[in-house]
């Protein structure tokens, strides 16, 4: 565990100190996010935050390779696929941040990055389902891997509606996945030095190092260069765990079915996904195209009922942490205790969400 903590801290420091350089570069090359009617930010803000994140990724892999207990992770080419794939999506995203590439070009870059990871061994080998495990052939495994990677990269874009929201929720997802991956190996007596545990530890470090610059008021946006890199790393963690853990070793006595690696990020992003689904239904019902912008997203509603920008982000962090913690806890503890925790957590969040704006308004009135 100490090696992971050290790597995480080094990645956070590298990302934190590199982000101001990325901001200066973004301003120099005029990679700016202009203010649109549906946006919350009030002034043009530079992007290209993914450049600093990629530096953090490279530094993290270099440091981990020097640590004896983590050196086993570098015995295959998985790490190289993650690094090269990250470089591809970061480059494509940086070009989009500056020149606004068309959707087909960005999709092509995402597919290429996913293909690079597949060639390095990052591939779904089986699909865990309750009570059984379905083995995937090479062709089907490649297709599903590419689809999962591309879908995860684009999911981060859907979340990025408020300053710090995407980085925070992605960090929570990575922390939950890191906990699950490490505990899964520890409980079953397996080696805790694994690719998914290292990748998710690095991802947590990236988000922790970037958030101080991205929290409201944001000095820099991550842009597509950052959102696609985060999505690629999150999907790499999912895929490497499902491809490396020996399913017969896992028993129902100590863990849930091995489908949890795929359920953790889905659970964490459940709230934003539901928001996007409702937005599509709302727009189609009103006779508008699904991609038509509006100000009826969940974060807009939180702002409208009286929450500040920061408080709205923290509320969504709380929802994501509650869901992620519940999914991980379900794997290692009894379901009744988990259900009790969910009920208590939802009650606390509901009380805070209803009463905090009212109390703040009353305090200001004095």
Coordinates of C-alpha atoms in Angstrom, one line a residue:
X1 CA 0.0 0.0 0.0
X2 CA 2.9 2.4 0.8
X3 CA 4.1 2.2 -2.8
X4 CA 0.7 3.1 -4.1
X5 CA 0.4 6.1 -1.7
X6 CA 3.9 7.3 -2.7
X7 CA 3.1 7.0 -6.4
X8 CA -0.3 8.8 -5.9
X9 CA 1.4 11.7 -4.1
X10 CA 4.1 12.1 -6.7
X11 CA 1.5 12.1 -9.5
X12 CA -0.5 14.7 -7.6
X13 CA 2.5 16.9 -7.1
X14 CA 3.6 16.6 -10.7
X15 CA 0.1 17.4 -12.0
X16 CA -0.3 20.3 -9.6
X17 CA 3.0 22.0 -10.5
X18 CA 2.6 21.4 -14.2
X19 CA -1.0 22.7 -14.5
X20 CA 0.1 26.4 -14.4
X21 CA 2.4 25.7 -17.3
X22 CA -0.4 24.1 -19.3
X23 CA -2.6 27.2 -18.5
X24 CA 0.1 29.6 -19.8
X25 CA 0.5 27.5 -23.0
X26 CA -3.3 27.4 -23.5
X27 CA -3.5 31.2 -23.3
X28 CA -0.5 31.6 -25.7
X29 CA -2.0 29.3 -28.3
X30 CA -5.5 30.7 -27.7
X31 CA -7.1 27.4 -26.6
X32 CA -9.9 29.1 -24.8
X33 CA -13.5 28.0 -23.8
X34 CA -15.8 30.9 -24.8
X35 CA -18.9 31.7 -22.8
X36 CA -22.1 30.2 -24.3
X37 CA -25.6 30.7 -23.2
X38 CA -25.9 27.3 -21.4
X39 CA -22.5 27.6 -19.7
X40 CA -22.1 28.5 -16.0
X41 CA -18.7 30.2 -16.3
X42 CA -18.8 34.0 -16.9
X43 CA -15.5 34.6 -18.6
X44 CA -13.4 32.8 -21.3
X45 CA -11.3 30.2 -19.6
X46 CA -8.2 28.4 -21.0
X47 CA -8.3 24.6 -21.4
X48 CA -5.6 22.0 -22.3
X49 CA -5.5 20.7 -18.7
X50 CA -5.0 17.2 -20.1
X51 CA -1.4 18.1 -20.9
X52 CA -0.6 18.5 -17.2
X53 CA -2.4 15.2 -16.5
X54 CA -0.4 13.3 -19.1
X55 CA 2.8 14.6 -17.5
X56 CA 1.5 13.3 -14.2
X57 CA 0.7 9.9 -15.8
X58 CA 4.2 9.6 -17.3
X59 CA 5.9 10.6 -14.0
X60 CA 3.7 8.1 -12.1
X61 CA 4.6 5.2 -14.3
X62 CA 8.3 6.1 -14.1
X63 CA 8.3 6.3 -10.3
X64 CA 6.3 3.1 -10.0
X65 CA 8.8 1.3 -12.2
X66 CA 11.6 2.2 -9.7
X67 CA 9.7 0.6 -6.8
X68 CA 10.7 -3.0 -6.2
X69 CA 7.2 -4.2 -5.1
X70 CA 5.5 -2.6 -8.2
X71 CA 8.1 -3.6 -10.7
X72 CA 6.1 -6.8 -11.5
X73 CA 3.4 -4.6 -13.1
X74 CA 5.9 -3.7 -15.8
X75 CA 6.7 -7.3 -16.7
X76 CA 4.3 -7.1 -19.7
X77 CA 3.4 -4.4 -22.2
X78 CA 0.1 -3.3 -20.5
X79 CA 1.7 -0.1 -19.0
X80 CA 3.1 0.8 -22.5
X81 CA -0.3 0.5 -24.0
X82 CA -1.8 2.8 -21.4
X83 CA 1.0 5.3 -21.9
X84 CA 0.9 5.4 -25.7
X85 CA -2.9 5.3 -25.8
X86 CA -3.0 8.2 -23.3
X87 CA -0.6 10.1 -25.5
X88 CA -2.9 9.5 -28.6
X89 CA -6.1 10.7 -26.9
X90 CA -4.3 13.6 -25.2
X91 CA -2.9 14.8 -28.6
X92 CA -6.3 14.4 -30.3
X93 CA -8.0 16.2 -27.4
X94 CA -5.4 19.0 -27.4
X95 CA -6.0 19.6 -31.1
X96 CA -9.8 19.7 -30.4
X97 CA -9.3 22.1 -27.5
X98 CA -7.5 24.5 -29.9
X99 CA -9.1 23.9 -33.3
X100 CA -12.5 22.2 -32.5
X101 CA -12.2 19.0 -34.5
X102 CA -15.3 17.4 -36.0
X103 CA -16.9 14.5 -34.1
X104 CA -15.7 11.8 -36.6
X105 CA -12.1 12.8 -36.2
X106 CA -12.3 12.7 -32.4
X107 CA -14.0 9.3 -32.6
X108 CA -11.3 8.0 -34.9
X109 CA -8.6 9.1 -32.4
X110 CA -10.4 7.4 -29.6
X111 CA -10.7 4.2 -31.5
X112 CA -7.0 4.3 -32.4
X113 CA -6.1 4.8 -28.7
X114 CA -8.3 1.9 -27.7
X115 CA -6.7 -0.2 -30.4
X116 CA -3.2 0.6 -29.1
X117 CA -4.3 -0.7 -25.6
X118 CA -5.8 -3.8 -27.1
X119 CA -2.5 -4.6 -28.9
X120 CA -0.6 -4.2 -25.6
X121 CA -2.9 -6.7 -23.9
X122 CA -5.5 -4.5 -22.4
X123 CA -8.6 -6.5 -23.5
X124 CA -11.7 -8.0 -22.1
X125 CA -11.2 -11.8 -21.9
X126 CA -14.5 -12.7 -20.2
X127 CA -17.7 -11.0 -19.2
X128 CA -18.7 -11.7 -15.6
X129 CA -22.4 -12.2 -15.0
X130 CA -24.2 -13.2 -11.8
X131 CA -23.7 -16.9 -11.4
X132 CA -21.6 -17.5 -14.5
X133 CA -18.8 -16.1 -16.6
X134 CA -18.9 -15.8 -20.3
X135 CA -15.7 -16.3 -22.1
X136 CA -15.1 -13.9 -25.0
X137 CA -13.5 -14.8 -28.3
X138 CA -10.7 -12.6 -29.5
X139 CA -12.8 -10.8 -32.1
X140 CA -15.8 -10.1 -29.8
X141 CA -13.4 -9.2 -27.0
X142 CA -11.6 -6.6 -29.1
X143 CA -14.9 -5.0 -30.2
X144 CA -16.3 -4.9 -26.7
X145 CA -13.0 -3.5 -25.4
X146 CA -13.0 -0.6 -28.0
X147 CA -16.7 0.1 -27.3
X148 CA -16.1 0.3 -23.5
X149 CA -13.1 2.5 -23.8
X150 CA -14.8 4.9 -26.2
X151 CA -18.0 5.0 -24.1
X152 CA -16.1 5.8 -20.9
X153 CA -14.1 8.6 -22.6
X154 CA -17.2 10.2 -23.8
X155 CA -19.0 9.7 -20.4
X156 CA -16.5 12.1 -18.8
X157 CA -17.6 14.8 -21.2
X158 CA -21.2 14.4 -20.2
X159 CA -20.2 15.0 -16.5
X160 CA -18.2 18.1 -17.2
X161 CA -20.9 20.8 -16.5
X162 CA -19.5 22.6 -13.5
X163 CA -16.0 23.6 -12.4
X164 CA -14.3 20.6 -10.8
X165 CA -17.2 18.2 -11.3
X166 CA -15.7 15.8 -13.8
X167 CA -12.3 15.6 -12.1
X168 CA -13.9 15.1 -8.7
X169 CA -16.4 12.4 -9.8
X170 CA -13.7 10.6 -11.8
X171 CA -11.4 10.8 -8.8
X172 CA -14.1 9.3 -6.6
X173 CA -14.7 6.5 -9.1
X174 CA -11.0 5.8 -9.3
X175 CA -10.7 5.7 -5.5
X176 CA -13.5 3.3 -5.2
X177 CA -12.1 1.1 -8.0
X178 CA -8.6 1.3 -6.4
X179 CA -10.1 0.1 -3.0
X180 CA -12.0 -2.7 -4.7
X181 CA -9.0 -3.9 -6.7
X182 CA -6.6 -3.8 -3.7
X183 CA -9.1 -5.5 -1.3
X184 CA -10.0 -8.1 -3.9
X185 CA -6.3 -9.1 -4.2
X186 CA -5.7 -8.9 -0.4
X187 CA -8.8 -10.9 0.7
X188 CA -8.1 -13.7 -1.8
X189 CA -4.4 -13.9 -1.1
X190 CA -3.4 -12.7 -4.5
X191 CA -0.5 -10.3 -5.3
X192 CA -1.7 -6.7 -4.6
X193 CA 0.8 -5.4 -7.2
X194 CA -1.5 -5.3 -10.3
X195 CA -2.0 -3.1 -13.2
X196 CA -5.6 -2.0 -12.4
X197 CA -4.6 -1.0 -8.8
X198 CA -1.6 1.0 -10.1
X199 CA -3.6 2.7 -12.9
X200 CA -6.4 3.7 -10.6
X201 CA -3.9 5.0 -8.0
X202 CA -2.3 7.2 -10.7
X203 CA -5.8 8.4 -11.8
X204 CA -6.6 9.4 -8.2
X205 CA -3.3 11.4 -8.1
X206 CA -4.1 13.1 -11.4
X207 CA -7.5 14.3 -10.2
X208 CA -6.2 15.4 -6.8
X209 CA -3.4 17.4 -8.4
X210 CA -5.6 19.0 -11.0
X211 CA -8.6 19.9 -8.8
X212 CA -7.1 22.9 -6.9
X213 CA -6.7 24.6 -10.3
X214 CA -10.1 23.4 -11.6
X215 CA -12.4 24.0 -8.6
X216 CA -14.7 27.0 -8.8
X217 CA -13.6 29.5 -9.9
X218 CA -11.6 27.4 -12.4
X219 CA -8.3 28.8 -13.6
X220 CA -8.1 26.0 -16.2
X221 CA -10.5 23.5 -17.8
X222 CA -9.3 20.0 -18.5
X223 CA -10.8 20.1 -22.0
X224 CA -11.1 17.1 -24.2
X225 CA -7.4 16.4 -23.7
X226 CA -8.1 15.8 -20.1
X227 CA -11.6 14.2 -20.2
X228 CA -10.5 11.6 -22.8
X229 CA -7.3 10.8 -20.9
X230 CA -9.3 10.3 -17.6
X231 CA -11.8 8.1 -19.4
X232 CA -9.1 6.0 -21.0
X233 CA -7.4 5.4 -17.6
X234 CA -10.7 4.5 -15.9
X235 CA -11.5 2.0 -18.6
X236 CA -8.0 0.6 -18.6
X237 CA -8.5 -0.1 -14.8
X238 CA -11.8 -1.9 -15.5
X239 CA -10.5 -4.0 -18.3
X240 CA -7.1 -5.0 -16.8
X241 CA -8.9 -6.2 -13.7
X242 CA -11.5 -8.3 -15.6
X243 CA -8.7 -9.7 -17.7
X244 CA -6.3 -10.7 -15.0
X245 CA -8.2 -12.0 -12.0
X246 CA -8.8 -15.7 -12.0
X247 CA -12.6 -16.0 -11.6
X248 CA -12.6 -19.5 -10.0
X249 CA -10.5 -18.1 -7.2
X250 CA -13.3 -15.8 -6.3
X251 CA -16.1 -17.3 -4.2
X252 CA -19.4 -16.0 -3.0
X253 CA -18.1 -16.4 0.6
X254 CA -15.9 -13.3 0.4
X255 CA -16.8 -11.3 -2.7
X256 CA -19.8 -10.7 -5.0
X257 CA -19.6 -12.0 -8.5
X258 CA -16.7 -10.5 -10.4
X259 CA -19.0 -8.2 -12.3
X260 CA -18.3 -5.4 -9.8
X261 CA -15.2 -4.1 -11.8
X262 CA -17.7 -3.1 -14.5
X263 CA -20.4 -2.0 -12.1
X264 CA -18.2 0.4 -10.0
X265 CA -17.8 3.2 -12.6
X266 CA -21.4 2.6 -13.9
X267 CA -22.7 3.2 -10.4
X268 CA -20.6 6.3 -9.8
X269 CA -21.7 7.9 -13.1
X270 CA -25.3 6.8 -12.6
X271 CA -26.5 10.2 -11.5
X272 CA -24.9 12.1 -14.5
X273 CA -26.1 9.3 -16.9
X274 CA -29.6 9.6 -15.6
X275 CA -29.4 13.4 -16.1
X276 CA -28.3 13.0 -19.7
X277 CA -31.0 10.4 -20.3
X278 CA -33.7 12.8 -18.9
X279 CA -32.3 15.6 -21.0
X280 CA -32.6 13.6 -24.2
X281 CA -36.2 12.6 -23.3
X282 CA -37.0 16.2 -22.4
X283 CA -35.7 17.6 -25.6
X284 CA -37.3 15.0 -27.8
X285 CA -40.6 15.4 -26.0
X286 CA -40.4 19.2 -26.7
X287 CA -39.7 18.5 -30.4
X288 CA -36.1 19.5 -30.2
X289 CA -33.0 17.5 -31.3
X290 CA -31.4 15.4 -28.4
X291 CA -28.2 17.6 -28.6
X292 CA -30.0 20.9 -28.3
X293 CA -28.6 22.8 -25.3
X294 CA -30.7 23.9 -22.4
X295 CA -30.3 25.0 -18.7
X296 CA -32.4 22.2 -17.2
X297 CA -29.6 19.8 -16.2
X298 CA -29.2 18.7 -12.7
X299 CA -26.5 21.1 -11.8
X300 CA -28.6 24.0 -13.3
X301 CA -31.5 22.9 -11.0
X302 CA -29.2 22.8 -8.0
X303 CA -28.0 26.3 -8.7
X304 CA -31.6 27.5 -9.3
X305 CA -32.9 26.3 -5.9
X306 CA -30.3 28.3 -4.1
X307 CA -27.1 26.2 -3.9
X308 CA -23.8 28.0 -4.7
X309 CA -21.6 26.7 -7.5
X310 CA -19.2 25.0 -5.0
X311 CA -22.0 23.5 -2.9
X312 CA -23.8 22.1 -6.0
X313 CA -20.5 20.3 -6.9
X314 CA -20.0 19.0 -3.4
X315 CA -23.6 17.6 -3.4
X316 CA -22.9 15.7 -6.5
X317 CA -19.6 14.5 -5.1
X318 CA -21.5 13.2 -2.1
X319 CA -24.0 11.3 -4.3
X320 CA -21.1 9.7 -6.2
X321 CA -19.2 8.8 -3.1
X322 CA -22.3 7.3 -1.5
X323 CA -23.1 5.1 -4.5
X324 CA -19.4 4.1 -5.1
X325 CA -18.9 3.3 -1.4
X326 CA -22.0 1.2 -1.3
X327 CA -21.0 -0.9 -4.4
X328 CA -17.6 -1.6 -2.9
X329 CA -18.9 -2.3 0.5
X330 CA -21.4 -4.7 -0.9
X331 CA -18.6 -6.9 -2.2
X332 CA -17.1 -7.5 1.3
X333 CA -19.9 -7.0 3.8
X334 CA -23.4 -8.2 4.5
X335 CA -26.1 -6.7 2.4
X336 CA -28.3 -5.7 5.4
X337 CA -25.6 -3.5 6.8
X338 CA -25.0 -2.0 3.4
X339 CA -28.7 -1.2 3.0
X340 CA -28.8 0.4 6.4
X341 CA -25.8 2.5 5.4
X342 CA -27.5 3.6 2.1
X343 CA -30.6 4.6 3.9
X344 CA -28.7 6.6 6.5
X345 CA -26.5 8.2 3.9
X346 CA -29.5 9.2 1.7
X347 CA -31.3 10.7 4.7
X348 CA -28.3 12.8 5.6
X349 CA -27.8 14.0 2.0
X350 CA -31.5 14.8 1.7
X351 CA -31.5 16.9 4.9
X352 CA -28.4 18.7 3.8
X353 CA -29.7 19.4 0.3
X354 CA -33.1 20.7 1.6
X355 CA -31.9 22.7 4.6
X356 CA -28.5 24.2 3.8
X357 CA -29.7 26.7 1.2
X358 CA -32.5 27.8 3.7
X359 CA -30.1 28.2 6.6
X360 CA -27.6 30.1 4.5
X361 CA -30.3 32.5 3.2
X362 CA -31.5 33.0 6.8
X363 CA -27.9 33.7 8.0
X364 CA -27.4 36.2 5.2
X365 CA -30.7 37.9 6.1
X366 CA -29.3 38.8 9.5

